[in-house]
CSV table of C-alpha atoms and ligand atoms in Angstrom, one decimal:
chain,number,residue,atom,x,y,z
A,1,UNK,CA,-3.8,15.2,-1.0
A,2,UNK,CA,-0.8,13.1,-1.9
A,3,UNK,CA,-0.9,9.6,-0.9
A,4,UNK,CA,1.7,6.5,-0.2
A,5,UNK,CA,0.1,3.9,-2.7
A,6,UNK,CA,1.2,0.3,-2.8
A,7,UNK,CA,0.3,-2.1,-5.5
A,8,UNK,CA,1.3,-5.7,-5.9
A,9,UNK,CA,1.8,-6.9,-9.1
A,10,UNK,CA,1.6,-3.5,-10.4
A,11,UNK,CA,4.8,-4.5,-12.8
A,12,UNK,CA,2.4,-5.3,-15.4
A,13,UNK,CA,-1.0,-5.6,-16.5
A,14,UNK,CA,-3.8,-4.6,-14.4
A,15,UNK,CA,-1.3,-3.4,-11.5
A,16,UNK,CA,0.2,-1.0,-13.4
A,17,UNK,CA,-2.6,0.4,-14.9
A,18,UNK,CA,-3.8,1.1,-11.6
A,19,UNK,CA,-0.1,2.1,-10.4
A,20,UNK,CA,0.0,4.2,-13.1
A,21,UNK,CA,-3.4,5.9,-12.7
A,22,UNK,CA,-2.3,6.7,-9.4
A,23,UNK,CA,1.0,8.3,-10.1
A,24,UNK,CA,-1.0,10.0,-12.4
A,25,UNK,CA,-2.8,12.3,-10.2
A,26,UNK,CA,0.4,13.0,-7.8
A,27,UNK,CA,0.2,10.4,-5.3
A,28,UNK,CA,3.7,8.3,-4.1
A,29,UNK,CA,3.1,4.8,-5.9
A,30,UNK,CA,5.1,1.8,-5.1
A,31,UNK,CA,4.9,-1.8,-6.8
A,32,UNK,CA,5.8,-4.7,-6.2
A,33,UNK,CA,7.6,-7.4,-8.7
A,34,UNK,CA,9.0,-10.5,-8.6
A,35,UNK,CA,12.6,-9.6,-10.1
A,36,UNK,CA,11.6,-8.1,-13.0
A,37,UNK,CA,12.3,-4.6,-12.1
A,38,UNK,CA,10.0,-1.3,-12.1
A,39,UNK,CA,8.2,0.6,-14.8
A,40,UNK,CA,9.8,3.7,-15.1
A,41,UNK,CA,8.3,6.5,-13.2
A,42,UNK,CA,7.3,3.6,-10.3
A,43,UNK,CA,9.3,3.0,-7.2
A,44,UNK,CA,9.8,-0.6,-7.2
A,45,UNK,CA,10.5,-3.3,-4.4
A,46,UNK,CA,10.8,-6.9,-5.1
A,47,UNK,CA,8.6,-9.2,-3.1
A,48,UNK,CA,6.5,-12.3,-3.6
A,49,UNK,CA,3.5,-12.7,-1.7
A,50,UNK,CA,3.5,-16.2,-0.2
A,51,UNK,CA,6.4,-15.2,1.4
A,52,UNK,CA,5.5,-13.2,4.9
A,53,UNK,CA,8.8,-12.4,5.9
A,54,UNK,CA,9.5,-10.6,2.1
A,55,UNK,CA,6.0,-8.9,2.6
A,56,UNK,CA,7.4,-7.5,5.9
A,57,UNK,CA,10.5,-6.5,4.3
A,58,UNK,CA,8.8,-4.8,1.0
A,59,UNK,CA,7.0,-2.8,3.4
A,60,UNK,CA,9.4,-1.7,5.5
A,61,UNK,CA,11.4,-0.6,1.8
A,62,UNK,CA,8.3,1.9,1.0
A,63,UNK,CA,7.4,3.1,4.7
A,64,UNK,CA,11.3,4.3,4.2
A,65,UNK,CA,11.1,5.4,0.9
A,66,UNK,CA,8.1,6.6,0.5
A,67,UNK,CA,6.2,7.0,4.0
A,68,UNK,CA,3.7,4.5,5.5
A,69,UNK,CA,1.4,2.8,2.7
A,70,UNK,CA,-1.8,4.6,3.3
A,71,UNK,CA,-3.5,2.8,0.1
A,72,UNK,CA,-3.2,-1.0,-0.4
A,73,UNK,CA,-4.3,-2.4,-3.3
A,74,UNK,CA,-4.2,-6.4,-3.1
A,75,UNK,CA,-4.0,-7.0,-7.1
A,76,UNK,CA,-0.9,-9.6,-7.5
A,77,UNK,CA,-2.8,-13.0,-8.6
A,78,UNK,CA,-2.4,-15.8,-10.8
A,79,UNK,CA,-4.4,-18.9,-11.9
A,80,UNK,CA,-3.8,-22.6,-12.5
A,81,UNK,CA,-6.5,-23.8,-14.5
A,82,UNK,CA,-7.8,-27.3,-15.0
A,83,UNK,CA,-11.4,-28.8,-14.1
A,84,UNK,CA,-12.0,-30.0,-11.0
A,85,UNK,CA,-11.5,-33.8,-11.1
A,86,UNK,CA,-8.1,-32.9,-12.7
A,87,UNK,CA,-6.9,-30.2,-10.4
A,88,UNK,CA,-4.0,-31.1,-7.7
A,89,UNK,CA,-4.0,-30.5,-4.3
A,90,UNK,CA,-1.1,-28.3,-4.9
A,91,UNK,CA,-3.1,-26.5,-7.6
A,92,UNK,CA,-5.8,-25.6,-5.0
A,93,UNK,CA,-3.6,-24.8,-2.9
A,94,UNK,CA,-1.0,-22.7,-4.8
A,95,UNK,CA,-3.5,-20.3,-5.8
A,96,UNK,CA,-5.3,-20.2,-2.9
A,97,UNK,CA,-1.5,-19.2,-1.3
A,98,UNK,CA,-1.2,-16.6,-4.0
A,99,UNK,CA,-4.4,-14.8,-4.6
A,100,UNK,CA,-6.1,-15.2,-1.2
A,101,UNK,CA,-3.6,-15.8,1.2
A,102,UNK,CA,-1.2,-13.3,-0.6
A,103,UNK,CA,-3.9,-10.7,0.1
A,104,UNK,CA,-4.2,-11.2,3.4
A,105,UNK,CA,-0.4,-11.4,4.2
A,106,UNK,CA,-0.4,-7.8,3.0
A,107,UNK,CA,-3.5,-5.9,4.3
A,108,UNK,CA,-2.4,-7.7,7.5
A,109,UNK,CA,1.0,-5.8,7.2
A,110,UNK,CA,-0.8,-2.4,5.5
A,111,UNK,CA,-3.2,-2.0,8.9
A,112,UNK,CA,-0.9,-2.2,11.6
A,113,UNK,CA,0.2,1.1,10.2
A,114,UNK,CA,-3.2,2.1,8.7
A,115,UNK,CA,-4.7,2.1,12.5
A,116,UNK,CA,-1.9,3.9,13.7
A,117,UNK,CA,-3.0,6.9,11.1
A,118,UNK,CA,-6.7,6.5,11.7
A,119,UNK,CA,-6.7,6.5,8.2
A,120,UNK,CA,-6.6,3.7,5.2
A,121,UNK,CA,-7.8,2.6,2.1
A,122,UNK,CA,-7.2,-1.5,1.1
A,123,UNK,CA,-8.9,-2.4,-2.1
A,124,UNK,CA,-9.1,-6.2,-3.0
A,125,UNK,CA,-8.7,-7.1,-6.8
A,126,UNK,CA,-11.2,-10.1,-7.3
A,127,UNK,CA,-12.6,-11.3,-10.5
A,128,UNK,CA,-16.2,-11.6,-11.6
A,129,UNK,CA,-15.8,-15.7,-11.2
A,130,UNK,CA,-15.2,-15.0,-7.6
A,131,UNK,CA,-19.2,-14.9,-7.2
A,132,UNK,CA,-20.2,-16.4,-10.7
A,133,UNK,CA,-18.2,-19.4,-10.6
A,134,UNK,CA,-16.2,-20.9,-14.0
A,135,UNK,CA,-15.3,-24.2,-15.0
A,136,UNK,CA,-11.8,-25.4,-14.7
A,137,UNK,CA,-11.3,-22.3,-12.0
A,138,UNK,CA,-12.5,-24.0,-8.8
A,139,UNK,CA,-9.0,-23.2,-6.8
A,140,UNK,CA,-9.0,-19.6,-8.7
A,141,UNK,CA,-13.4,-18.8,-8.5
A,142,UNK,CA,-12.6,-19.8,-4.6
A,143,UNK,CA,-9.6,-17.6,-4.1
A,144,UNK,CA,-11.6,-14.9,-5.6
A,145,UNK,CA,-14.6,-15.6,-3.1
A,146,UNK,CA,-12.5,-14.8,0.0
A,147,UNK,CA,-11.6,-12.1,-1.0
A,148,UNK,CA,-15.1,-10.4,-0.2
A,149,UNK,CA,-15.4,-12.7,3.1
A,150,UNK,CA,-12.2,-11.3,4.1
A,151,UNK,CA,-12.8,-7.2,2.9
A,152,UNK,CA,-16.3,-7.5,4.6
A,153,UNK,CA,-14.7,-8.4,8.0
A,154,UNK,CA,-12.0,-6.1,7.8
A,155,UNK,CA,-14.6,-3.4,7.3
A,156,UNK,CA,-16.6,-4.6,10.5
A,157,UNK,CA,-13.0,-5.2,12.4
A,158,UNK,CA,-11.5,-1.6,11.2
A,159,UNK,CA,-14.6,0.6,9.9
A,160,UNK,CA,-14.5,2.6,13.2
A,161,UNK,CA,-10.9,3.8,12.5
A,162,UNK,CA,-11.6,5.5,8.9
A,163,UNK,CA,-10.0,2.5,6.9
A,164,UNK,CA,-12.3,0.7,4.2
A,165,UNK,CA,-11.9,-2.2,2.5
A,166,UNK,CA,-13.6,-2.6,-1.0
A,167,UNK,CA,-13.3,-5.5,-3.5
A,168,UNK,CA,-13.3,-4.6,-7.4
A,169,UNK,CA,-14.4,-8.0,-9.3
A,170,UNK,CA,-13.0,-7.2,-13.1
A,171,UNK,CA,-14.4,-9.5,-15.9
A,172,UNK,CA,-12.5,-10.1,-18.6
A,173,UNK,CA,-9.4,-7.8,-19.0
A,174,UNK,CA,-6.8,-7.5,-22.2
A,175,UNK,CA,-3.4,-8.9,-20.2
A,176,UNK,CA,-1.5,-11.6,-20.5
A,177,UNK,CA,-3.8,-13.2,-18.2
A,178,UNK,CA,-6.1,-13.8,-21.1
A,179,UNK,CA,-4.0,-13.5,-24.1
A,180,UNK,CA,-3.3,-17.3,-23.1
A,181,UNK,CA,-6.9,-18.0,-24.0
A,182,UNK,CA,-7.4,-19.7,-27.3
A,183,UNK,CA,-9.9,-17.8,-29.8
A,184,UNK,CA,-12.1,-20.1,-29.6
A,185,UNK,CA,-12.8,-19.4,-25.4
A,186,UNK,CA,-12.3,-15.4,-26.0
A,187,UNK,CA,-15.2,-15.3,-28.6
A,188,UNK,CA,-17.4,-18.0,-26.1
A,189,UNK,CA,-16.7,-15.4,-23.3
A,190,UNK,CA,-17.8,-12.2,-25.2
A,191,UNK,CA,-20.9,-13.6,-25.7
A,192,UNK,CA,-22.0,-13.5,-22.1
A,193,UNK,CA,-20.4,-9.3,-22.0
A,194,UNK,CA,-23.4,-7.5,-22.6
A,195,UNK,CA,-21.1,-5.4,-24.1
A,196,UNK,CA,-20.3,-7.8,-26.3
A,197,UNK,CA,-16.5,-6.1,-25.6
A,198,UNK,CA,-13.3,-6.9,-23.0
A,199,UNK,CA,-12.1,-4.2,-21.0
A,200,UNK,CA,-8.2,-2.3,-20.4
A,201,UNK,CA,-7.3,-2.4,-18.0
A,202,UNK,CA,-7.0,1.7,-17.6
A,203,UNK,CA,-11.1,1.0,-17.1
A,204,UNK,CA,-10.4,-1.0,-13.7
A,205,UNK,CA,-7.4,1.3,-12.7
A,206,UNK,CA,-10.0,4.3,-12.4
A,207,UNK,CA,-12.6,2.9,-10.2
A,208,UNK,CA,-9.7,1.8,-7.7
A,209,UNK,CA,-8.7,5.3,-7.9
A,210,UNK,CA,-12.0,6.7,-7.5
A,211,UNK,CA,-12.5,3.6,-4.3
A,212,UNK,CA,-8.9,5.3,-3.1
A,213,UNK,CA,-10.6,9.2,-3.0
A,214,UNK,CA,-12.5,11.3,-1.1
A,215,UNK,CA,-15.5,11.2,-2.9
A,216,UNK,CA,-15.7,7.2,-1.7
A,217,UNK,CA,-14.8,7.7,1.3
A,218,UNK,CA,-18.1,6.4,3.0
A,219,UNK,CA,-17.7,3.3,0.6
A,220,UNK,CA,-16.9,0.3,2.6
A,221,UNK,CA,-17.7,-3.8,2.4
A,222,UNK,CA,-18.7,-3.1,-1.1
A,223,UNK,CA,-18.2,-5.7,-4.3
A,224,UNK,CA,-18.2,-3.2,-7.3
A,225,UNK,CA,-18.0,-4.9,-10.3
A,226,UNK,CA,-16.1,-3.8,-13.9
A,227,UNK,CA,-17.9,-6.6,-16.1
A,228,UNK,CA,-19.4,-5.2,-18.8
A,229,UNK,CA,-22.5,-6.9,-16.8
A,230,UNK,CA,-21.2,-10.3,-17.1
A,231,UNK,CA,-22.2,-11.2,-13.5
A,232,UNK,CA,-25.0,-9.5,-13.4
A,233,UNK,CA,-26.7,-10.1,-10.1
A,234,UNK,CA,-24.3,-12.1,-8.5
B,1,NDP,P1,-1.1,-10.7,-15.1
B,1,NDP,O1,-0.9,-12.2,-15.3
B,1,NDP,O2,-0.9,-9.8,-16.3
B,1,NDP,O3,-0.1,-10.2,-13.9
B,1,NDP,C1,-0.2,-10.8,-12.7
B,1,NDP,C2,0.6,-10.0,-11.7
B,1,NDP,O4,0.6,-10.6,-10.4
B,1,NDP,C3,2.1,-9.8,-12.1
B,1,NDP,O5,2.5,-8.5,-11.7
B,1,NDP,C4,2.8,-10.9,-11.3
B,1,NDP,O6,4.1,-10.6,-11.0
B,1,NDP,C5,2.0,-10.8,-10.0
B,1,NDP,N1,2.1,-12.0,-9.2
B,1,NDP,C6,1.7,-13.2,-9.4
B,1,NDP,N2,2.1,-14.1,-8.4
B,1,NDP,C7,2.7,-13.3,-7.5
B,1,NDP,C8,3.4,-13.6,-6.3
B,1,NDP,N3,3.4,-14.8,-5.7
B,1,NDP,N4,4.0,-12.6,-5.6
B,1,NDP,C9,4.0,-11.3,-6.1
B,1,NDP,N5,3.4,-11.0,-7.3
B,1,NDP,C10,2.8,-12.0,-8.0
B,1,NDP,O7,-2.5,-10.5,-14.5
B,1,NDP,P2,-3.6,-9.4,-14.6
B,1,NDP,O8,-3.0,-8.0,-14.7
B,1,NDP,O9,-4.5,-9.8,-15.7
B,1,NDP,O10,-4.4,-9.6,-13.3
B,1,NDP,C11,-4.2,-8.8,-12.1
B,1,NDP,C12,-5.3,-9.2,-11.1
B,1,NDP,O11,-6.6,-9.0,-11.7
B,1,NDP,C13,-5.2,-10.6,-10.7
B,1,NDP,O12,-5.4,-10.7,-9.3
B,1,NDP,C14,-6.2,-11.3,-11.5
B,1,NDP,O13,-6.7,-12.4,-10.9
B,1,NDP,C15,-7.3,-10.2,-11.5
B,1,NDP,N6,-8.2,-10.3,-12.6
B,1,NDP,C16,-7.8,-10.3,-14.0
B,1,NDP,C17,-8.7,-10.4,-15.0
B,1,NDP,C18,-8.4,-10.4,-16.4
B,1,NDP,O14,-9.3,-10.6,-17.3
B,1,NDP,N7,-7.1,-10.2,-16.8
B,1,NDP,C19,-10.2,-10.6,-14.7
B,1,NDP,C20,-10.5,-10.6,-13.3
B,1,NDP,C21,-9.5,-10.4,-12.3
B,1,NDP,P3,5.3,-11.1,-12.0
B,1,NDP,O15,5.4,-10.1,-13.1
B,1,NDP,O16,6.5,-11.2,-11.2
B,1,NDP,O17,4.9,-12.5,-12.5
């Protein structure tokens, strides 16, 4: 069955491989971007996340377009990086606004409508660090964290209405998230993979399908990690 997808930040990297994915297999896929238009094949709406009132309004763009958004996924995110006695308030904060607070401003949004269907699917896009902690990341790693605290109380607060909410924790992804990292970091990093490998992101994109289907539908709460084993545990 056909569903209304939304993904923000599915302009690029992880986002649209999910987005894509999605399309993929005949559902109605909407992403969001911050001005720099729409993959082809995508219906676009422009929309930043720390702004409620253009959350509202990308919404109401693909409930008209496309019908209600019946699968959420929370992937738009960014980081600031710097170690901890180094890191602004406005750094904390910023990302914080972005990653968790971003996420929330649009599941909020998503259920109003996902209760009124009895039916929804919002899946978190966390990061491995989230639980496993990483130096110069302390505004990022803690962003990351909520994430679950937030999906786990949504599933308590919603479960009984058919919506889940999942959280997929990637580890380390070819985008031009990491492209920024120098060398030196990437090879460091591949050393704790177990599979000694990083991941496309086409390799996230299908478990937030498979989260989105039937076949998970009695999935809920759940951290499901797409590490390679890197957080093994946590
Ligand atoms: P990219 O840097 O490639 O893309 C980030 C996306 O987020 C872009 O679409 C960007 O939009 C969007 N975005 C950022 N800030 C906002 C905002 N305020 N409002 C709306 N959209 C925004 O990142 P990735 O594809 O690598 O990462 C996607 C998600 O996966 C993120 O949440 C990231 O934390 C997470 N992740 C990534 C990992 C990796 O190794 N790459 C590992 C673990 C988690 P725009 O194009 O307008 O800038």
């Amino acid at each position: 069955m056909a569903r209304t997808v939304l993904v923000t930040g599915g302009n690029r990297g992880i986002g649209l491989a999910i987005a894509q994915a999605f399309a993929k297999q005949g559902d109605r896929v909407a992403v969001t971007h911050r001005g720099s238009g729409a993959p082809e094949g995508l219906f676009g709406v422009q929309c930043d996340i720390t702004d409620s009132a253009a959350v509202d309004a990308a919404f109401t763009e693909v409930e008209n377009a496309l019908g209600p958004v019946e699968v959420l996924v929370a992937n738009a995110g960014v980081t600031q990086d710097t170690l901890l006695l180094r890191m602004s308030e406005e750094q904390f904060t910023g990302v914080i606004d972005t990653n968790l607070t971003g996420s929330f401003r649009c599941a909020k949004r998503a259920a109003s409508k996902m209760l009124r269907a009895r039916w929804g699917r919002i899946i978190f896009i966390s990061s491995v660090v989230g639980l496993y902690g990483s130096p110069g990341q302390v505004n990022y790693a803690a962003s990351k964290a909520g994430l679950v605290g937030m999906a786990r109380s949504i599933t308590r607060e919603l479960g009984s209405r058919n919506i889940t909410a999942n959280v997929v924790a990637p580890g380390f992804i070819e985008t031009d998230m990491t492209a920024v990292l120098p060398e030196a970091t990437q090879a460091e990093y591949k050393k704790n993979i177990p599979l000694g490998r990083m991941a496309k992101p086409e390799e996230v994109a299908d478990v937030v399908t498979f989260l989105a289907g039937d076949a998970a539908a009695y999935i809920t709460g759940a951290v499901i990690p797409v590490d390679g084993g890197m957080g093994m545990g946590h």
